CSV table of N, CA and C in Angstrom, one decimal:
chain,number,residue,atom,x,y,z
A,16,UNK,N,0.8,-1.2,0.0
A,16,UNK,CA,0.0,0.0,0.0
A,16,UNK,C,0.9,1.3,0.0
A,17,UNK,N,2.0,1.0,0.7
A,17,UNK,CA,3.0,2.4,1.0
A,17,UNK,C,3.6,2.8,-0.5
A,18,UNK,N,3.6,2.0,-1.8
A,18,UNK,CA,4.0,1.9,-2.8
A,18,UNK,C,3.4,2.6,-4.0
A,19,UNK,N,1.4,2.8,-3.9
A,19,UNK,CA,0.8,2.9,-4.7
A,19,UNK,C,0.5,3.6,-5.5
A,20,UNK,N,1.6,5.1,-4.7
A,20,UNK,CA,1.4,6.2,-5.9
A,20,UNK,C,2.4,6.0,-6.7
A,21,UNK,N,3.0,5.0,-6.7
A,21,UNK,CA,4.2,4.7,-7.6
A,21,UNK,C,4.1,4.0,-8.7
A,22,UNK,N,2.8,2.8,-8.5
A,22,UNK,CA,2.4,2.1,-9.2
A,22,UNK,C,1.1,2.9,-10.1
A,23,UNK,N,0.1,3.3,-9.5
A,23,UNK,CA,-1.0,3.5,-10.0
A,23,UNK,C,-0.9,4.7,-10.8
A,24,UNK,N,-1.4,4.9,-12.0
A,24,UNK,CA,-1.8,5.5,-13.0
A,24,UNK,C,-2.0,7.4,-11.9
A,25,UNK,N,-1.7,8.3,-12.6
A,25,UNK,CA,-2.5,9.6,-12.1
A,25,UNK,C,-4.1,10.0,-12.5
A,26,UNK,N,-4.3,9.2,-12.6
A,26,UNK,CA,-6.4,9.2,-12.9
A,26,UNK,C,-6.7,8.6,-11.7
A,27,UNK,N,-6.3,7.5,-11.4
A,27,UNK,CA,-6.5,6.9,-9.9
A,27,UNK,C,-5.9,7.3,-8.8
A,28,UNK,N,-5.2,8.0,-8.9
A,28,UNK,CA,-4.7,9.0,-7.8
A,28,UNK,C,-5.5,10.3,-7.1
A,29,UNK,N,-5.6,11.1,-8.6
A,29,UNK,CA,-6.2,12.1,-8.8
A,29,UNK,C,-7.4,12.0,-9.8
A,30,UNK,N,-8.5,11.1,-9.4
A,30,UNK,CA,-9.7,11.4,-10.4
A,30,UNK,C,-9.8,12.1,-11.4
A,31,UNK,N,-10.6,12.8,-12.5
A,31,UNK,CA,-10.9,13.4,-12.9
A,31,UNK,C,-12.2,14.2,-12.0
A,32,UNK,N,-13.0,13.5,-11.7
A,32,UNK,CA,-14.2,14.5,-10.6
A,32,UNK,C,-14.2,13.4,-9.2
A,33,UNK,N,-14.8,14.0,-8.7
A,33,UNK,CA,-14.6,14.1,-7.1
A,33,UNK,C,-16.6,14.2,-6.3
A,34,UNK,N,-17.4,13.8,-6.2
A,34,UNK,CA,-18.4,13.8,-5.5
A,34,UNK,C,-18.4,14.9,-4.2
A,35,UNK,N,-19.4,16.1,-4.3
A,35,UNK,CA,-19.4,16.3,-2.7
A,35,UNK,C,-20.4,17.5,-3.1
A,36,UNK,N,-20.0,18.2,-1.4
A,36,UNK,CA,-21.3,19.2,-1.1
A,36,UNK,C,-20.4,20.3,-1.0
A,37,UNK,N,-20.7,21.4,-1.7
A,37,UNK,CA,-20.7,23.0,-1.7
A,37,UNK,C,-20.6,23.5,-0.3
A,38,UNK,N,-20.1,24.2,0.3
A,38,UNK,CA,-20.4,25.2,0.9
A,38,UNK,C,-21.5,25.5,1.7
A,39,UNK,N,-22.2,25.7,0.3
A,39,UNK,CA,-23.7,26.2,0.5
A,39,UNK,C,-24.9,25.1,0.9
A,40,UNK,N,-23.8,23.7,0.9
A,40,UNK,CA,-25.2,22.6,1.1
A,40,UNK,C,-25.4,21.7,0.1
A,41,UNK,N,-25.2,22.6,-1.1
A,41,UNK,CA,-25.8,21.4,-2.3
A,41,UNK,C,-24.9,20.7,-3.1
A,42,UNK,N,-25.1,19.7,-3.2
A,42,UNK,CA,-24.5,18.5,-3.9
A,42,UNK,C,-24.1,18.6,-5.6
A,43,UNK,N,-22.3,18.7,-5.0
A,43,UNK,CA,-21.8,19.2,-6.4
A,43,UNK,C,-21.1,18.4,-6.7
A,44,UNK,N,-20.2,18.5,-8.0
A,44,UNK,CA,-19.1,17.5,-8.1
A,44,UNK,C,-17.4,18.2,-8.3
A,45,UNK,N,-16.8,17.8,-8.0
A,45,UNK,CA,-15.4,19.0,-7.8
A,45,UNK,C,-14.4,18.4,-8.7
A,46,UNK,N,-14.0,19.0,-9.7
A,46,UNK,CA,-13.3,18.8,-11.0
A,46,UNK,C,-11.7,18.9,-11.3
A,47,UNK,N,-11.0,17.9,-11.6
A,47,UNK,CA,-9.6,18.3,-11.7
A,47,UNK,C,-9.3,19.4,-12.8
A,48,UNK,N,-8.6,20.8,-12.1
A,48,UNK,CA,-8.6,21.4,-12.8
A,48,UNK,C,-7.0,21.4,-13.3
A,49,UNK,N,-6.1,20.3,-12.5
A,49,UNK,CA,-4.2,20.1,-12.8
A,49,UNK,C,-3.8,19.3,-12.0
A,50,UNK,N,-2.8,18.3,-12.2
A,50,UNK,CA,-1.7,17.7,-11.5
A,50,UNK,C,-0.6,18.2,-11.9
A,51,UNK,N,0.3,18.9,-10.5
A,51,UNK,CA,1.3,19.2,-10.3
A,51,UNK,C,2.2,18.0,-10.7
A,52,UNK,N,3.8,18.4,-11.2
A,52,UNK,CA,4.7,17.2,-10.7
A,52,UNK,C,4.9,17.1,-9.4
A,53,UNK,N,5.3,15.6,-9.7
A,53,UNK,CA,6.0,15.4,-8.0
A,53,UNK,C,6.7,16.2,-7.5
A,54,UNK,N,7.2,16.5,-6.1
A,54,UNK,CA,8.2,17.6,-5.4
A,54,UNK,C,8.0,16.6,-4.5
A,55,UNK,N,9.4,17.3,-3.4
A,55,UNK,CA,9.5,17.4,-1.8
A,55,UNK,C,9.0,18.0,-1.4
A,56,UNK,N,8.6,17.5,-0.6
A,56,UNK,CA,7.4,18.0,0.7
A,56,UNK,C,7.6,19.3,0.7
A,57,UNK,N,9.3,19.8,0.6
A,57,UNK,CA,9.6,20.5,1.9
A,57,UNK,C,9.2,22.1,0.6
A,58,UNK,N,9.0,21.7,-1.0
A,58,UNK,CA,8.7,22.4,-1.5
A,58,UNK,C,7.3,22.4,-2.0
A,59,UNK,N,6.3,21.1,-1.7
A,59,UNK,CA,4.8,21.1,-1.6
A,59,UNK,C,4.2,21.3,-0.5
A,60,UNK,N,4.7,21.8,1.0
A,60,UNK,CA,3.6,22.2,2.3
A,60,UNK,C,4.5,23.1,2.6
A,61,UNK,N,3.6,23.7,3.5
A,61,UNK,CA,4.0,24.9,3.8
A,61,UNK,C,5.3,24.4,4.9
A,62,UNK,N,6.1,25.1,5.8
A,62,UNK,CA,7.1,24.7,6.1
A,62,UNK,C,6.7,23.6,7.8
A,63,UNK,N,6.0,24.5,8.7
A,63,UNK,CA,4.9,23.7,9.6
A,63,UNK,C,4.3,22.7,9.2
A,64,UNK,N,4.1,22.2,8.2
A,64,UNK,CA,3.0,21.4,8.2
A,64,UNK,C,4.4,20.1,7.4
A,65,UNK,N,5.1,20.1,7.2
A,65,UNK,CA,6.1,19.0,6.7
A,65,UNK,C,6.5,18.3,8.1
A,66,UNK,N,6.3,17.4,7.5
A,66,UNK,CA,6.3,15.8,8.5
A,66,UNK,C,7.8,15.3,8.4
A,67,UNK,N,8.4,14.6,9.4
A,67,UNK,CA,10.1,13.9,9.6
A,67,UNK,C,9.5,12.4,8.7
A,68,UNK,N,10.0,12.3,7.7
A,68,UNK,CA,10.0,11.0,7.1
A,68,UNK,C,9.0,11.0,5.8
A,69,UNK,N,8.8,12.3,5.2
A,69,UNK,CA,8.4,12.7,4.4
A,69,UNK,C,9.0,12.5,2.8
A,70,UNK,N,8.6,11.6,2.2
A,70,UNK,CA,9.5,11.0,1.1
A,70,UNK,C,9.3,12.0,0.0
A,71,UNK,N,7.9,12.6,-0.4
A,71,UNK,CA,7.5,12.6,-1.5
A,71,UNK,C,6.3,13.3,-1.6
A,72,UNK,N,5.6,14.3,-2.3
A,72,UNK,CA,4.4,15.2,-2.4
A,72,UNK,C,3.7,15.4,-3.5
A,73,UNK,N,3.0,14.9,-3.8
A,73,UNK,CA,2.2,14.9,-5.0
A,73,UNK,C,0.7,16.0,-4.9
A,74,UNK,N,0.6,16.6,-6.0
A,74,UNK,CA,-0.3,17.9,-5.8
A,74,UNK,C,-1.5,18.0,-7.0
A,75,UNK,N,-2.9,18.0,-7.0
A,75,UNK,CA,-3.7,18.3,-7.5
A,75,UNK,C,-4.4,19.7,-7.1
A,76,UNK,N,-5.1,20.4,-7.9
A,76,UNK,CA,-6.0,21.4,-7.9
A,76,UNK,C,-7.9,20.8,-8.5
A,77,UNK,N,-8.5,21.1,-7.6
A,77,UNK,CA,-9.8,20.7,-8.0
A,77,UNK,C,-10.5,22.1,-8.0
A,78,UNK,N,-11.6,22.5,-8.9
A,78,UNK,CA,-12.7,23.6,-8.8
A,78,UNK,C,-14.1,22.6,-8.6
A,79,UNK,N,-14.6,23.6,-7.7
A,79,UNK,CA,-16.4,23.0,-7.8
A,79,UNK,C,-17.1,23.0,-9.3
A,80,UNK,N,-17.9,22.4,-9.1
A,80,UNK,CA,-18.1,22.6,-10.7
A,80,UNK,C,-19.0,23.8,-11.0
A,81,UNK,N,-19.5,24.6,-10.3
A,81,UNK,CA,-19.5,26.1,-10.6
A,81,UNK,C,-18.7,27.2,-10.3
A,82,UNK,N,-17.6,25.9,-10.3
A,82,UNK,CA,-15.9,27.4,-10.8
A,82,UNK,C,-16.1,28.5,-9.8
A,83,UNK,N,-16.9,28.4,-8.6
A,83,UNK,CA,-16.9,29.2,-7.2
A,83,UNK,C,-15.7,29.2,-6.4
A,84,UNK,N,-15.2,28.1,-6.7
A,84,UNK,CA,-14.4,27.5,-5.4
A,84,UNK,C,-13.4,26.1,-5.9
A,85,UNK,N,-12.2,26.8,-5.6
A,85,UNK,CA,-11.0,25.4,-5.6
A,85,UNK,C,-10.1,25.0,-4.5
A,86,UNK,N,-9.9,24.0,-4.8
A,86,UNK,CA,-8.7,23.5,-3.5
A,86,UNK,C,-7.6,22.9,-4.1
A,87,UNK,N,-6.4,22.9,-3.5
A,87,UNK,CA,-5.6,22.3,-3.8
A,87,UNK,C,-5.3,20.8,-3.0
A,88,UNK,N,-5.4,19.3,-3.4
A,88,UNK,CA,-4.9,18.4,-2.3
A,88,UNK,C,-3.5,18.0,-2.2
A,89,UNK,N,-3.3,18.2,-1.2
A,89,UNK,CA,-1.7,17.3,-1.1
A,89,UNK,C,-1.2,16.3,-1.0
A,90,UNK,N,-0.9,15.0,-1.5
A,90,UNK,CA,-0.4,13.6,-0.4
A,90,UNK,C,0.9,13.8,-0.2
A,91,UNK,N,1.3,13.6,0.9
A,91,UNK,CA,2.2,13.4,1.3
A,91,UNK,C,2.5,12.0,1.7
A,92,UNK,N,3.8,11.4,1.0
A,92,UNK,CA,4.0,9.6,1.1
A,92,UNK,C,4.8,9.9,2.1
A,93,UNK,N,5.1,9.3,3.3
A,93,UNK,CA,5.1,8.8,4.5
A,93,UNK,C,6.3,7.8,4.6
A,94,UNK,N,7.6,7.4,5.3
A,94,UNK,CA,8.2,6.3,5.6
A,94,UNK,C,7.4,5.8,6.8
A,95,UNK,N,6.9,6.6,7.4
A,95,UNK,CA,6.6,5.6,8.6
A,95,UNK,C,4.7,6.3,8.6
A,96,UNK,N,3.8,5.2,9.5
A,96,UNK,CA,2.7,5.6,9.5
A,96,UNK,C,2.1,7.2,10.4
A,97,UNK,N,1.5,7.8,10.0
A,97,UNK,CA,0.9,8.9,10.5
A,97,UNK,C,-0.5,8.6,11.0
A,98,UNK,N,-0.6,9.5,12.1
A,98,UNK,CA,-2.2,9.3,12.9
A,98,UNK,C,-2.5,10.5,13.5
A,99,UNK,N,-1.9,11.6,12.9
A,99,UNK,CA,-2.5,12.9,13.3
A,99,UNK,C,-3.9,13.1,13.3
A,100,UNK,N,-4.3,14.3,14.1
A,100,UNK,CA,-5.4,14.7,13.7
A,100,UNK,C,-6.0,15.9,12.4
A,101,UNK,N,-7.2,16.2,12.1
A,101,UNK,CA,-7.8,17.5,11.4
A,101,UNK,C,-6.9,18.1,12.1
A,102,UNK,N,-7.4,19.5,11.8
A,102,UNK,CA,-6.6,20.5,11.8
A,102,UNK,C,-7.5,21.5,11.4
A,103,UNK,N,-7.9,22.8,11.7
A,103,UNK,CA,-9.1,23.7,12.1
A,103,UNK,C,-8.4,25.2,11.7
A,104,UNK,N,-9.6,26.1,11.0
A,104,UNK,CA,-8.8,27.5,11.0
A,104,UNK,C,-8.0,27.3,9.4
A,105,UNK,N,-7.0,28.2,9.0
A,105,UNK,CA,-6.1,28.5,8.4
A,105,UNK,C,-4.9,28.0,8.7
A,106,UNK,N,-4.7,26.3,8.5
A,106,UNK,CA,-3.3,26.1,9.0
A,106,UNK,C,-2.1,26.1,8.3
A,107,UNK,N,-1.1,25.6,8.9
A,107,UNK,CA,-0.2,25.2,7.8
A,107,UNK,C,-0.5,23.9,6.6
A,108,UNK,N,-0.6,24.2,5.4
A,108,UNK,CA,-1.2,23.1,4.8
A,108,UNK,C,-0.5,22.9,3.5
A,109,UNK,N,-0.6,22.3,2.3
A,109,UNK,CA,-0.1,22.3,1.3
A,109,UNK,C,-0.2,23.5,0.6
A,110,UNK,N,0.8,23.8,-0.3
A,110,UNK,CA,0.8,25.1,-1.2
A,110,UNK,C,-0.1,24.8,-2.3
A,111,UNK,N,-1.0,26.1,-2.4
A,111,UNK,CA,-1.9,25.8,-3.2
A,111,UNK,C,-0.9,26.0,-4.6
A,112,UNK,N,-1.8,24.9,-5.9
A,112,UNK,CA,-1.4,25.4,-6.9
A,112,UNK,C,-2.8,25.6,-7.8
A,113,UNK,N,-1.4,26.7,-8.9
A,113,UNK,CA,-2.5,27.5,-9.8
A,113,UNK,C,-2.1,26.8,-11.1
A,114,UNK,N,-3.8,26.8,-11.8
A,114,UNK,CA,-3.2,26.2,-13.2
A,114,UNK,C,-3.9,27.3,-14.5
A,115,UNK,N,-3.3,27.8,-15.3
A,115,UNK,CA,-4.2,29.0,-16.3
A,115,UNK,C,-4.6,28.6,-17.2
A,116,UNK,N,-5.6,29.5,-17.1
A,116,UNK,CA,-6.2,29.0,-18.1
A,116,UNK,C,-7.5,28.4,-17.6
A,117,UNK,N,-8.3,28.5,-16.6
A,117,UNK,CA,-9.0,27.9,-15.5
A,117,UNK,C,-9.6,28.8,-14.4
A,118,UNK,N,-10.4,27.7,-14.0
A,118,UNK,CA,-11.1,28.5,-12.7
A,118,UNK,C,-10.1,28.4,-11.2
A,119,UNK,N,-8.5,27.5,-11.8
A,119,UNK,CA,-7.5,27.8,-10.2
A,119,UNK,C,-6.8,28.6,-11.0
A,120,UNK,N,-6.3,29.3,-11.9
A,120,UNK,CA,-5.6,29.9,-12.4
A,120,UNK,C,-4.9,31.5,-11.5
A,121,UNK,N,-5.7,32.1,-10.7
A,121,UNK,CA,-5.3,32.9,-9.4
A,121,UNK,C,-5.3,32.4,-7.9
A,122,UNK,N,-5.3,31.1,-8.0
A,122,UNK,CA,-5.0,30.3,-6.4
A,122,UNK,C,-3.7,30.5,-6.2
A,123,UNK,N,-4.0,31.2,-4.7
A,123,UNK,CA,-2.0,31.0,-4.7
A,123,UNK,C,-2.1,31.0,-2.7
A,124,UNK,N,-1.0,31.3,-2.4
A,124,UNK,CA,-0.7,31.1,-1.1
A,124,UNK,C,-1.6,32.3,-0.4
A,125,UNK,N,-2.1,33.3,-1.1
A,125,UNK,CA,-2.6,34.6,-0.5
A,125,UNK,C,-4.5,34.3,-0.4
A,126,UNK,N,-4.5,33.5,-1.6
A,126,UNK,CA,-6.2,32.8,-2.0
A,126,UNK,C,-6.8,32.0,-1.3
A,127,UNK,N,-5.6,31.0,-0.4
A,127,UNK,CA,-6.7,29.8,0.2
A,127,UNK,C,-6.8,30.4,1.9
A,128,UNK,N,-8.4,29.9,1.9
A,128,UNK,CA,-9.1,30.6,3.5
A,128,UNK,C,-8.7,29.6,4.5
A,129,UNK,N,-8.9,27.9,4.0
A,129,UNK,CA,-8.9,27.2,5.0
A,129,UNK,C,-8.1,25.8,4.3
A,130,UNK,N,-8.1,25.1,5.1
A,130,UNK,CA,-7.4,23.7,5.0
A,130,UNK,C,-7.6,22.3,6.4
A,131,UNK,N,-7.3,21.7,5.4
A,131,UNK,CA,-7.1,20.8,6.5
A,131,UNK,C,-6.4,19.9,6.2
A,132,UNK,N,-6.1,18.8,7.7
A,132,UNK,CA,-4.9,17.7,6.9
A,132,UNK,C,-5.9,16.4,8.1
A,133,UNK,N,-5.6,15.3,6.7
A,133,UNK,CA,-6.1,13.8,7.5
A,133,UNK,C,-5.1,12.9,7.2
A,134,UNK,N,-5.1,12.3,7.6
A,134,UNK,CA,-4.5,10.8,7.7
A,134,UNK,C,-5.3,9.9,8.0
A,135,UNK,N,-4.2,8.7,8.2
A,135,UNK,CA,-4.7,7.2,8.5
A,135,UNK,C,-3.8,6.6,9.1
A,136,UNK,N,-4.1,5.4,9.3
A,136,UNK,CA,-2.8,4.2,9.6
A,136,UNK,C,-2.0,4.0,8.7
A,137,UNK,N,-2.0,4.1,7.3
A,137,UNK,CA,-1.1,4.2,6.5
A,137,UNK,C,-0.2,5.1,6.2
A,138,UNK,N,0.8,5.3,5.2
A,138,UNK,CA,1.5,6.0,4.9
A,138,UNK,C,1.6,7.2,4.5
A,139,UNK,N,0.4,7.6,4.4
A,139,UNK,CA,-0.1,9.3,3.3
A,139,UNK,C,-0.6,9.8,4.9
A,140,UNK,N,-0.4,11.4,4.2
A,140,UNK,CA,-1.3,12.5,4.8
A,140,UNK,C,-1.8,13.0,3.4
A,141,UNK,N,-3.3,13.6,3.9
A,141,UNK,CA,-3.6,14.4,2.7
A,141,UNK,C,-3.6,15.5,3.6
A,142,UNK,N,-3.5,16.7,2.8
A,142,UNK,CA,-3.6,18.2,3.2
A,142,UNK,C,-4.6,18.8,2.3
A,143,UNK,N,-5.5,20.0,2.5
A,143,UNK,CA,-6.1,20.7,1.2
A,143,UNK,C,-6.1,22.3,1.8
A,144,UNK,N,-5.5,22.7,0.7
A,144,UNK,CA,-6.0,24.8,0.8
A,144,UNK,C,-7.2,24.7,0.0
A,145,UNK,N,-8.1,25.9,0.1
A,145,UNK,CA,-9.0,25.5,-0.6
A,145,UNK,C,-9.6,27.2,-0.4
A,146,UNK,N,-9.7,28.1,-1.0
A,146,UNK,CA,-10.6,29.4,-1.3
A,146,UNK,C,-11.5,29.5,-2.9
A,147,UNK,N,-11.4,31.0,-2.7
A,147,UNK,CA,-12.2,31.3,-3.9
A,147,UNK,C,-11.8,31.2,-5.4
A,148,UNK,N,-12.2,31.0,-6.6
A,148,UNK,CA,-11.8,30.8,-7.7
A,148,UNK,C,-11.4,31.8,-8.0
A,149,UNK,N,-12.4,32.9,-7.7
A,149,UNK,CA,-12.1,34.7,-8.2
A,149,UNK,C,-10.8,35.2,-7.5
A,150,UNK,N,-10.1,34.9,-7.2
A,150,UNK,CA,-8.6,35.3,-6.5
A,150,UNK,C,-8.4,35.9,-5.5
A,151,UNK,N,-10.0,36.5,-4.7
A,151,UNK,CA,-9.7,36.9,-3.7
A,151,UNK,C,-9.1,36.8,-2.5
A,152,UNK,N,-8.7,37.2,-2.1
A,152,UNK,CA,-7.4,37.1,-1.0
A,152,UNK,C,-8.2,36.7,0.5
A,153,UNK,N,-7.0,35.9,1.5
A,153,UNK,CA,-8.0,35.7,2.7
A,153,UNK,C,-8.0,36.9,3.2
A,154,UNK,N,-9.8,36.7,3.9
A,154,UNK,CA,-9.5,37.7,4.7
A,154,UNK,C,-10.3,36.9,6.3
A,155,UNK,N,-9.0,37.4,7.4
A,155,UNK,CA,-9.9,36.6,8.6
A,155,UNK,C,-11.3,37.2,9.1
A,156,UNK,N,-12.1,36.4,9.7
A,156,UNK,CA,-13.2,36.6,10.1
A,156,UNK,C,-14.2,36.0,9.1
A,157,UNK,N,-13.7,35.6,7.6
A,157,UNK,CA,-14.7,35.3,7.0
A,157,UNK,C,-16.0,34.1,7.0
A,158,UNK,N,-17.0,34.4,7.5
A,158,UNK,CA,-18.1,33.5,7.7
A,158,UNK,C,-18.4,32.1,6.9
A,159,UNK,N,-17.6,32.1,5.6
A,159,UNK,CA,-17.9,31.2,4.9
A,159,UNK,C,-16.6,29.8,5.6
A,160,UNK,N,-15.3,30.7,6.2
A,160,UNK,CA,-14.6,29.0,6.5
A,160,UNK,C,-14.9,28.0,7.1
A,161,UNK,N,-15.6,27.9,8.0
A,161,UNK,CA,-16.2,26.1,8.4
A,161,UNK,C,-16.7,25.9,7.5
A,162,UNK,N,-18.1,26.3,6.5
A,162,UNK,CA,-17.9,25.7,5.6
A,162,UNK,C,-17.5,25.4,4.6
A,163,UNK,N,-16.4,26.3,4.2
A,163,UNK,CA,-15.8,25.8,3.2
A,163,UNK,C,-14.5,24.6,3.5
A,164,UNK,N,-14.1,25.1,4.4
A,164,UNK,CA,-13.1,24.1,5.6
A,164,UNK,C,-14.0,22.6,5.4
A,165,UNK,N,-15.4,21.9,5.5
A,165,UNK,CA,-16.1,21.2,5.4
A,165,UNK,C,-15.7,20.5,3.8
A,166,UNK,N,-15.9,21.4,3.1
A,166,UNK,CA,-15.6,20.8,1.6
A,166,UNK,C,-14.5,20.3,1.4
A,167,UNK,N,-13.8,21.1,2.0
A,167,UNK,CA,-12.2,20.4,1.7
A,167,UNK,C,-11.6,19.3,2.2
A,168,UNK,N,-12.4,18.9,3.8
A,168,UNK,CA,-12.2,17.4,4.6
A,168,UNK,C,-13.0,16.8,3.5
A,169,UNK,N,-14.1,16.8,3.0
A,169,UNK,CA,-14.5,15.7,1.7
A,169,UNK,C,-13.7,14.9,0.7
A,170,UNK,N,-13.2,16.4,0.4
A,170,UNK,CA,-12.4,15.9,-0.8
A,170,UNK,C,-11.3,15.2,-0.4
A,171,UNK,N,-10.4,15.6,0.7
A,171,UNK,CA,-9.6,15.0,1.2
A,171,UNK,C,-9.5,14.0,1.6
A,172,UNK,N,-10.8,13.4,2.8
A,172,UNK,CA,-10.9,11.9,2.6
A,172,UNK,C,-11.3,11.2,1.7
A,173,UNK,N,-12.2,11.4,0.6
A,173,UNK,CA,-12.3,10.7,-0.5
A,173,UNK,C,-11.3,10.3,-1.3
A,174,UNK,N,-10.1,11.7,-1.4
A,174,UNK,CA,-8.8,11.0,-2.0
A,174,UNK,C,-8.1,9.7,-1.3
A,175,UNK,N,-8.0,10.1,-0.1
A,175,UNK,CA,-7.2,9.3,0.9
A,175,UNK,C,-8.1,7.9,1.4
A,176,UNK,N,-9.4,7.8,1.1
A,176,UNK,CA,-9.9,6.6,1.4
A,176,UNK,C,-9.6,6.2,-0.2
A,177,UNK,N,-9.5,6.4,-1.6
A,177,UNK,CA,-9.3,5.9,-2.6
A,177,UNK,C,-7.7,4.9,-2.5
A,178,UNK,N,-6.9,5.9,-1.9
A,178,UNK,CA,-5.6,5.5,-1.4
A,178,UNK,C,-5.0,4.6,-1.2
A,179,UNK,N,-6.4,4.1,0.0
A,179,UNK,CA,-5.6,3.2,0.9
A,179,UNK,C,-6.6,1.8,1.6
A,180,UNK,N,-7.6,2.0,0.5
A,180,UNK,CA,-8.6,0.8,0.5
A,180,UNK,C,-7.7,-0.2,-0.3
């Protein structure tokens, strides 16, 4: 299992769509809008959030499919198993990436409101940034992060249960 992003195709890594709920409640589907190349962690998360035994970081960008809202996910491949927990707020999370030409095409480190990171008993962490498509910038206090923070644990474990089932 510790091996799989090595074996498996990037469609089965990274989907092309993604199942889940908006923000707002309603049942959307969230679209690859890029896969990054591989990097080091230490240049795919932010500097806090890189783990001791951190092999390897692989990076996708997803939009909702009303191009409202993107995230970026992170895995992070693991030498040894992780069992952290979520992670709440604006934390340190994977660097978002932008792809042009798109609805991530102004995601950047200044764009994502919220994130989170999960694990398992296996070898990956996933992480996700995740703001607005329109470029706007965070700003704290904003009412929409739990739920948008909510969309992004979706997507995250969806990747990470595809992972490691």
């Amino acid at each position: 299992m510790s091996e799989r992003w090595r074996a498996w195709p990037v469609a089965q890594i990274f989907p092309e769509t993604v199942p889940g709920v908006s923000p707002s409640g309603a049942r959307i589907t969230y679209v690859l809008a890029g896969v990054a190349p591989e990097a080091p962690c230490r240049t795919a998360f932010q500097p806090a959030a890189v783990l001791r035994g951190c092999r390897m970081a692989l990076r996708a960008t997803y939009a909702d499919s009303t191009q409202t809202f993107v995230a970026t996910v992170g895995i992070a491949v693991l030498d040894r198993v992780w069992s952290g927990s979520s992670r709440t707020g604006r934390p340190a999370t994977v660097r978002p990436v932008a792809f042009p030409e798109g609805p991530a095409e102004r995601f950047g480190e200044r764009q994502y409101f919220t994130g989170v990171v999960v694990g398992s008993y296996e070898h990956y962490m996933v992480a996700t940034a995740a703001g607005y498509a329109d470029g706007r910038p965070y700003q704290p206090g904003d009412r929409l992060v739990p739920r948008l923070r909510d969309a992004a644990r979706q997507i995250a474990t969806a990747l990470l249960r595809a992972l490691t089932r």
